[in-house]
Amino acid sequence: MLMSQLAIVVALVGMGLGWRGVMTKYSGFYDLNTAWSMMFWGILFGGFYGSLGDKFLLSPYILQEQTSISNLIICLLLAVVTHLMLRREKVRKTGSQPTTGWAFGLAVGGMLGMMIIYRIIETNELTLTTVATITLVALISPRSHALVMCRHGYEMLLGKRWTAVFKTFFLLCLLITTLYSTMFQPLTWIFLIPPIILVEKQAHEWVYAAVPQQARRRLRRIWKDAAKTKPVEEE
């Protein structure tokens, strides 16, 4: 029970931090209600995703058993579910696929991270490496899934529907395998963190595409005023 509670709390903290940065920069200029409602669906589907991944991929890793092709099926199902969620009428009507995708991916990644953190606590002694791995999983899993599904929504705005599904499927397979590998090979983070940092710069463009056209001028004016007042405050 204590391990479960610790995993849940740490995962929720990671989800909360994943909302900061990209989404907070555009706060008030996108469909926030739809984004928050998508968090619920992300938690629901993310719970299934994390459980299936734990059963068919992570547990065989831990027990040193041969894994099956099930992880490909799981990731394909999640890619299709993501596409269907972003095709909902209220999402398409407001053009909020990128921000809705970010919220959905954040919750999905949080649930997957929760399962990974539970397994780390269960199978490892409390060391500095273990604490560092738990912290990185809590931060990286929600944010990386948010980036993948935000990009999916952006490509939907561009009319690249099947391309978006295929790319999301490929990235999810790569992501879940890499996250699981960090439990046994901490150096795997070297191959995961730099791409996420680089891609996050593009995420601002994806989220900006979800801002309604009539609101973009006001948003740019706010940024311009903030840039002018910042040097004055520093003086």
C-alpha atoms as a printed R data frame, in Angstrom:
    type eleno elety resid chain resno       x       y       z
1   ATOM     1    CA   MET     A     1   0.000   0.000   0.000
2   ATOM     2    CA   LEU     A     2   2.805   2.419   0.884
3   ATOM     3    CA   MET     A     3   4.609   1.649  -2.380
4   ATOM     4    CA   SER     A     4   1.416   2.267  -4.348
5   ATOM     5    CA   GLN     A     5   0.739   5.566  -2.582
6   ATOM     6    CA   LEU     A     6   4.302   6.744  -3.135
7   ATOM     7    CA   ALA     A     7   4.145   5.829  -6.837
8   ATOM     8    CA   ILE     A     8   0.809   7.655  -7.248
9   ATOM     9    CA   VAL     A     9   2.002  10.818  -5.479
10  ATOM    10    CA   VAL     A    10   5.263  11.016  -7.411
11  ATOM    11    CA   ALA     A    11   3.469  10.406 -10.727
12  ATOM    12    CA   LEU     A    12   0.916  13.130  -9.978
13  ATOM    13    CA   VAL     A    13   3.691  15.588  -9.166
14  ATOM    14    CA   GLY     A    14   5.305  14.746 -12.500
15  ATOM    15    CA   MET     A    15   2.005  15.356 -14.312
16  ATOM    16    CA   GLY     A    16   1.629  18.715 -12.581
17  ATOM    17    CA   LEU     A    17   5.114  19.802 -13.585
18  ATOM    18    CA   GLY     A    18   4.451  18.596 -17.132
19  ATOM    19    CA   TRP     A    19   1.692  21.202 -17.447
20  ATOM    20    CA   ARG     A    20   4.171  24.013 -16.830
21  ATOM    21    CA   GLY     A    21   6.210  25.645 -19.544
22  ATOM    22    CA   VAL     A    22   4.495  25.078 -22.871
23  ATOM    23    CA   MET     A    23   0.874  25.033 -21.709
24  ATOM    24    CA   THR     A    24   1.178  27.800 -19.116
25  ATOM    25    CA   LYS     A    25   2.739  30.141 -21.677
26  ATOM    26    CA   TYR     A    26  -0.472  30.053 -23.714
27  ATOM    27    CA   SER     A    27  -2.860  29.920 -20.763
28  ATOM    28    CA   GLY     A    28  -6.179  31.604 -21.508
29  ATOM    29    CA   PHE     A    29  -5.772  31.381 -25.288
30  ATOM    30    CA   TYR     A    30  -6.878  27.808 -25.952
31  ATOM    31    CA   ASP     A    31  -9.785  25.526 -25.054
32  ATOM    32    CA   LEU     A    32  -8.842  24.827 -21.435
33  ATOM    33    CA   ASN     A    33 -12.097  23.022 -20.552
34  ATOM    34    CA   THR     A    34 -11.590  20.427 -23.268
35  ATOM    35    CA   ALA     A    35  -7.960  19.998 -22.258
36  ATOM    36    CA   TRP     A    36  -8.895  19.344 -18.640
37  ATOM    37    CA   SER     A    37 -11.648  16.900 -19.593
38  ATOM    38    CA   MET     A    38  -9.110  15.063 -21.730
39  ATOM    39    CA   MET     A    39  -6.979  14.567 -18.619
40  ATOM    40    CA   PHE     A    40  -9.715  12.266 -17.286
41  ATOM    41    CA   TRP     A    41  -9.685  10.158 -20.447
42  ATOM    42    CA   GLY     A    42  -5.905  10.129 -20.383
43  ATOM    43    CA   ILE     A    43  -5.911   8.763 -16.838
44  ATOM    44    CA   LEU     A    44  -8.452   6.104 -17.846
45  ATOM    45    CA   PHE     A    45  -6.697   4.917 -21.005
46  ATOM    46    CA   GLY     A    46  -3.278   5.483 -19.457
47  ATOM    47    CA   GLY     A    47  -4.204   3.102 -16.657
48  ATOM    48    CA   PHE     A    48  -4.996   0.368 -19.187
49  ATOM    49    CA   TYR     A    49  -1.877   1.224 -21.177
50  ATOM    50    CA   GLY     A    50   0.364   1.056 -18.123
51  ATOM    51    CA   SER     A    51  -1.198  -2.189 -16.894
52  ATOM    52    CA   LEU     A    52  -0.922  -3.929 -20.261
53  ATOM    53    CA   GLY     A    53   2.642  -2.712 -20.731
54  ATOM    54    CA   ASP     A    54   3.531  -3.931 -17.252
55  ATOM    55    CA   LYS     A    55   2.029  -7.366 -17.899
56  ATOM    56    CA   PHE     A    56   3.292  -8.050 -21.412
57  ATOM    57    CA   LEU     A    57   6.566  -6.114 -21.545
58  ATOM    58    CA   LEU     A    58   7.928  -4.928 -18.204
59  ATOM    59    CA   SER     A    59   7.234  -8.068 -16.150
60  ATOM    60    CA   PRO     A    60   8.940 -10.327 -18.719
61  ATOM    61    CA   TYR     A    61  11.913  -7.916 -18.621
62  ATOM    62    CA   ILE     A    62  12.118  -8.202 -14.841
63  ATOM    63    CA   LEU     A    63  11.725 -11.999 -14.869
64  ATOM    64    CA   GLN     A    64  14.161 -12.270 -17.797
65  ATOM    65    CA   GLU     A    65  11.581 -13.971 -19.945
66  ATOM    66    CA   GLN     A    66  11.111 -13.640 -23.680
67  ATOM    67    CA   THR     A    67   8.812 -10.763 -24.645
68  ATOM    68    CA   SER     A    68   6.148 -11.085 -27.298
69  ATOM    69    CA   ILE     A    69   4.837  -8.836 -30.038
70  ATOM    70    CA   SER     A    70   2.104  -7.658 -27.660
71  ATOM    71    CA   ASN     A    71   3.835  -4.330 -27.004
72  ATOM    72    CA   LEU     A    72   3.423  -3.430 -30.700
73  ATOM    73    CA   ILE     A    73  -0.297  -4.134 -30.474
74  ATOM    74    CA   ILE     A    74  -0.603  -2.104 -27.260
75  ATOM    75    CA   CYS     A    75   1.153   0.913 -28.785
76  ATOM    76    CA   LEU     A    76  -0.892   0.646 -31.993
77  ATOM    77    CA   LEU     A    77  -4.119   0.605 -29.985
78  ATOM    78    CA   LEU     A    78  -3.044   3.677 -28.030
79  ATOM    79    CA   ALA     A    79  -2.098   5.508 -31.245
80  ATOM    80    CA   VAL     A    80  -5.553   4.751 -32.698
81  ATOM    81    CA   VAL     A    81  -7.293   5.758 -29.445
82  ATOM    82    CA   THR     A    82  -5.336   9.031 -29.431
83  ATOM    83    CA   HIS     A    83  -6.461   9.749 -32.980
84  ATOM    84    CA   LEU     A    84 -10.088   8.997 -32.172
85  ATOM    85    CA   MET     A    85 -10.010  11.211 -29.081
86  ATOM    86    CA   LEU     A    86  -8.566  14.110 -31.077
87  ATOM    87    CA   ARG     A    87 -11.206  13.610 -33.785
88  ATOM    88    CA   ARG     A    88 -14.057  14.345 -31.376
89  ATOM    89    CA   GLU     A    89 -16.350  17.096 -32.615
90  ATOM    90    CA   LYS     A    90 -15.734  19.540 -29.773
91  ATOM    91    CA   VAL     A    91 -11.982  19.213 -30.319
92  ATOM    92    CA   ARG     A    92 -12.139  19.711 -34.094
93  ATOM    93    CA   LYS     A    93 -14.600  22.587 -33.764
94  ATOM    94    CA   THR     A    94 -12.127  24.677 -31.756
95  ATOM    95    CA   GLY     A    95  -9.010  23.434 -33.556
96  ATOM    96    CA   SER     A    96  -7.513  22.474 -30.213
97  ATOM    97    CA   GLN     A    97  -5.981  19.144 -31.237
98  ATOM    98    CA   PRO     A    98  -2.420  20.080 -30.138
99  ATOM    99    CA   THR     A    99  -3.376  21.307 -26.656
100 ATOM   100    CA   THR     A   100  -5.887  18.494 -26.184
101 ATOM   101    CA   GLY     A   101  -3.220  16.032 -27.265
102 ATOM   102    CA   TRP     A   102  -0.804  17.517 -24.736
103 ATOM   103    CA   ALA     A   103  -3.303  17.059 -21.899
104 ATOM   104    CA   PHE     A   104  -4.196  13.531 -22.999
105 ATOM   105    CA   GLY     A   105  -0.558  12.508 -23.374
106 ATOM   106    CA   LEU     A   106   0.366  14.056 -20.043
107 ATOM   107    CA   ALA     A   107  -2.155  11.865 -18.226
108 ATOM   108    CA   VAL     A   108  -1.250   8.741 -20.207
109 ATOM   109    CA   GLY     A   109   2.452   9.256 -19.506
110 ATOM   110    CA   GLY     A   110   1.708   9.885 -15.851
111 ATOM   111    CA   MET     A   111  -0.112   6.566 -15.518
112 ATOM   112    CA   LEU     A   112   2.649   4.690 -17.321
113 ATOM   113    CA   GLY     A   113   5.212   6.407 -15.108
114 ATOM   114    CA   MET     A   114   3.258   5.403 -12.009
115 ATOM   115    CA   MET     A   115   3.488   1.715 -12.950
116 ATOM   116    CA   ILE     A   116   7.203   2.018 -13.690
117 ATOM   117    CA   ILE     A   117   7.868   3.814 -10.393
118 ATOM   118    CA   TYR     A   118   5.981   1.101  -8.500
119 ATOM   119    CA   ARG     A   119   8.139  -1.594 -10.105
120 ATOM   120    CA   ILE     A   120  11.318   0.350  -9.371
121 ATOM   121    CA   ILE     A   121  10.400   0.644  -5.694
122 ATOM   122    CA   GLU     A   122   9.364  -3.006  -5.570
123 ATOM   123    CA   THR     A   123  12.482  -4.489  -7.177
124 ATOM   124    CA   ASN     A   124  15.276  -2.145  -6.055
125 ATOM   125    CA   GLU     A   125  16.872  -1.018  -2.844
126 ATOM   126    CA   LEU     A   126  16.694   2.653  -1.940
127 ATOM   127    CA   THR     A   127  19.898   4.095  -3.382
128 ATOM   128    CA   LEU     A   128  20.862   7.382  -4.997
129 ATOM   129    CA   THR     A   129  20.548   5.777  -8.433
130 ATOM   130    CA   THR     A   130  17.062   4.494  -7.596
131 ATOM   131    CA   VAL     A   131  15.907   7.917  -6.398
132 ATOM   132    CA   ALA     A   132  17.341   9.568  -9.509
133 ATOM   133    CA   THR     A   133  15.609   7.029 -11.768
134 ATOM   134    CA   ILE     A   134  12.262   7.544 -10.024
135 ATOM   135    CA   THR     A   135  12.603  11.323 -10.346
136 ATOM   136    CA   LEU     A   136  13.461  11.151 -14.033
137 ATOM   137    CA   VAL     A   137  10.616   8.737 -14.795
138 ATOM   138    CA   ALA     A   138   8.151  11.025 -13.001
139 ATOM   139    CA   LEU     A   139   9.341  14.023 -15.034
140 ATOM   140    CA   ILE     A   140  10.091  12.478 -18.429
141 ATOM   141    CA   SER     A   141   7.261   9.970 -18.916
142 ATOM   142    CA   PRO     A   142   4.377  12.513 -18.765
143 ATOM   143    CA   ARG     A   143   6.224  15.166 -20.734
144 ATOM   144    CA   SER     A   144   7.463  12.848 -23.471
145 ATOM   145    CA   HIS     A   145   3.995  11.383 -24.048
146 ATOM   146    CA   ALA     A   146   2.549  14.903 -24.049
147 ATOM   147    CA   LEU     A   147   5.014  15.905 -26.766
148 ATOM   148    CA   VAL     A   148   4.179  12.846 -28.887
149 ATOM   149    CA   MET     A   149   0.431  13.428 -28.730
150 ATOM   150    CA   CYS     A   150   0.706  17.199 -29.084
151 ATOM   151    CA   ARG     A   151   2.600  16.588 -32.314
152 ATOM   152    CA   HIS     A   152  -0.126  14.136 -33.335
153 ATOM   153    CA   GLY     A   153  -2.727  16.866 -32.888
154 ATOM   154    CA   TYR     A   154  -0.627  19.376 -34.808
155 ATOM   155    CA   GLU     A   155  -0.314  17.040 -37.775
156 ATOM   156    CA   MET     A   156  -4.067  16.501 -37.690
157 ATOM   157    CA   LEU     A   157  -4.473  20.261 -38.124
158 ATOM   158    CA   LEU     A   158  -2.287  19.949 -41.214
159 ATOM   159    CA   GLY     A   159  -4.484  17.138 -42.573
160 ATOM   160    CA   LYS     A   160  -1.833  14.424 -42.069
161 ATOM   161    CA   ARG     A   161  -4.112  11.931 -40.358
162 ATOM   162    CA   TRP     A   162  -2.612   8.541 -41.229
163 ATOM   163    CA   THR     A   163   0.905   9.931 -41.019
164 ATOM   164    CA   ALA     A   164   0.145  11.144 -37.489
165 ATOM   165    CA   VAL     A   165  -1.115   7.697 -36.422
166 ATOM   166    CA   PHE     A   166   1.917   5.913 -37.858
167 ATOM   167    CA   LYS     A   167   4.403   8.333 -36.271
168 ATOM   168    CA   THR     A   168   2.660   8.158 -32.905
169 ATOM   169    CA   PHE     A   169   2.701   4.359 -33.040
170 ATOM   170    CA   PHE     A   170   6.422   4.306 -33.841
171 ATOM   171    CA   LEU     A   171   7.300   6.881 -31.166
172 ATOM   172    CA   LEU     A   172   5.219   5.118 -28.502
173 ATOM   173    CA   CYS     A   173   6.979   1.813 -29.206
174 ATOM   174    CA   LEU     A   174  10.339   3.540 -28.935
175 ATOM   175    CA   LEU     A   175   9.340   5.496 -25.849
176 ATOM   176    CA   ILE     A   176   7.896   2.676 -23.770
177 ATOM   177    CA   THR     A   177  10.853   0.404 -24.557
178 ATOM   178    CA   THR     A   178  13.336   3.131 -23.623
179 ATOM   179    CA   LEU     A   179  11.559   3.998 -20.377
180 ATOM   180    CA   TYR     A   180  11.507   0.363 -19.320
181 ATOM   181    CA   SER     A   181  15.181  -0.003 -20.222
182 ATOM   182    CA   THR     A   182  16.141   2.820 -17.843
183 ATOM   183    CA   MET     A   183  15.228   0.538 -14.939
184 ATOM   184    CA   PHE     A   184  18.123  -1.759 -15.817
185 ATOM   185    CA   GLN     A   185  20.455   0.580 -17.709
186 ATOM   186    CA   PRO     A   186  20.372   4.124 -16.235
187 ATOM   187    CA   LEU     A   187  22.691   5.363 -18.999
188 ATOM   188    CA   THR     A   188  19.742   4.959 -21.369
189 ATOM   189    CA   TRP     A   189  18.617   8.407 -20.201
190 ATOM   190    CA   ILE     A   190  21.445   9.857 -22.314
191 ATOM   191    CA   PHE     A   191  19.562   8.779 -25.437
192 ATOM   192    CA   LEU     A   192  16.153   9.963 -24.225
193 ATOM   193    CA   ILE     A   193  16.562  13.331 -22.521
194 ATOM   194    CA   PRO     A   194  18.391  15.325 -25.274
195 ATOM   195    CA   PRO     A   195  15.766  14.579 -27.987
196 ATOM   196    CA   ILE     A   196  12.983  15.623 -25.613
197 ATOM   197    CA   ILE     A   197  14.732  18.934 -24.880
198 ATOM   198    CA   LEU     A   198  15.163  19.597 -28.598
199 ATOM   199    CA   VAL     A   199  11.596  18.627 -29.526
200 ATOM   200    CA   GLU     A   200  10.096  20.781 -26.782
201 ATOM   201    CA   LYS     A   201  11.257  23.875 -28.662
202 ATOM   202    CA   GLN     A   202   9.016  22.817 -31.550
203 ATOM   203    CA   ALA     A   203   6.113  22.176 -29.165
204 ATOM   204    CA   HIS     A   204   5.602  25.938 -28.802
205 ATOM   205    CA   GLU     A   205   4.836  26.084 -32.520
206 ATOM   206    CA   TRP     A   206   2.401  23.168 -32.212
207 ATOM   207    CA   VAL     A   207   0.517  24.695 -29.284
208 ATOM   208    CA   TYR     A   208   0.506  28.134 -30.915
209 ATOM   209    CA   ALA     A   209  -1.348  26.564 -33.860
210 ATOM   210    CA   ALA     A   210  -4.214  25.760 -31.463
211 ATOM   211    CA   VAL     A   211  -4.650  29.417 -30.503
212 ATOM   212    CA   PRO     A   212  -7.603  30.918 -32.424
213 ATOM   213    CA   GLN     A   213  -6.576  33.272 -35.201
214 ATOM   214    CA   GLN     A   214  -8.374  36.275 -33.672
215 ATOM   215    CA   ALA     A   215  -6.590  35.762 -30.335
216 ATOM   216    CA   ARG     A   216  -3.051  35.548 -31.711
217 ATOM   217    CA   ARG     A   217  -2.662  39.311 -32.133
218 ATOM   218    CA   ARG     A   218  -3.681  39.885 -28.513
219 ATOM   219    CA   LEU     A   219  -1.304  37.142 -27.367
220 ATOM   220    CA   ARG     A   220   1.617  38.678 -29.265
221 ATOM   221    CA   ARG     A   221   0.773  42.071 -27.746
222 ATOM   222    CA   ILE     A   222   0.895  40.570 -24.245
223 ATOM   223    CA   TRP     A   223   4.281  38.988 -24.959
224 ATOM   224    CA   LYS     A   224   5.567  42.276 -26.331
225 ATOM   225    CA   ASP     A   225   4.402  44.228 -23.283
226 ATOM   226    CA   ALA     A   226   5.905  41.613 -20.975
227 ATOM   227    CA   ALA     A   227   9.243  41.869 -22.786
228 ATOM   228    CA   LYS     A   228   9.216  45.663 -22.333
229 ATOM   229    CA   THR     A   229   8.365  45.635 -18.635
230 ATOM   230    CA   LYS     A   230  10.827  42.906 -17.690
231 ATOM   231    CA   PRO     A   231  13.996  45.026 -18.040
232 ATOM   232    CA   VAL     A   232  12.346  47.814 -16.053
233 ATOM   233    CA   GLU     A   233  11.553  45.436 -13.188
234 ATOM   234    CA   GLU     A   234  15.141  44.116 -13.192
235 ATOM   235    CA   GLU     A   235  16.514  47.662 -12.879
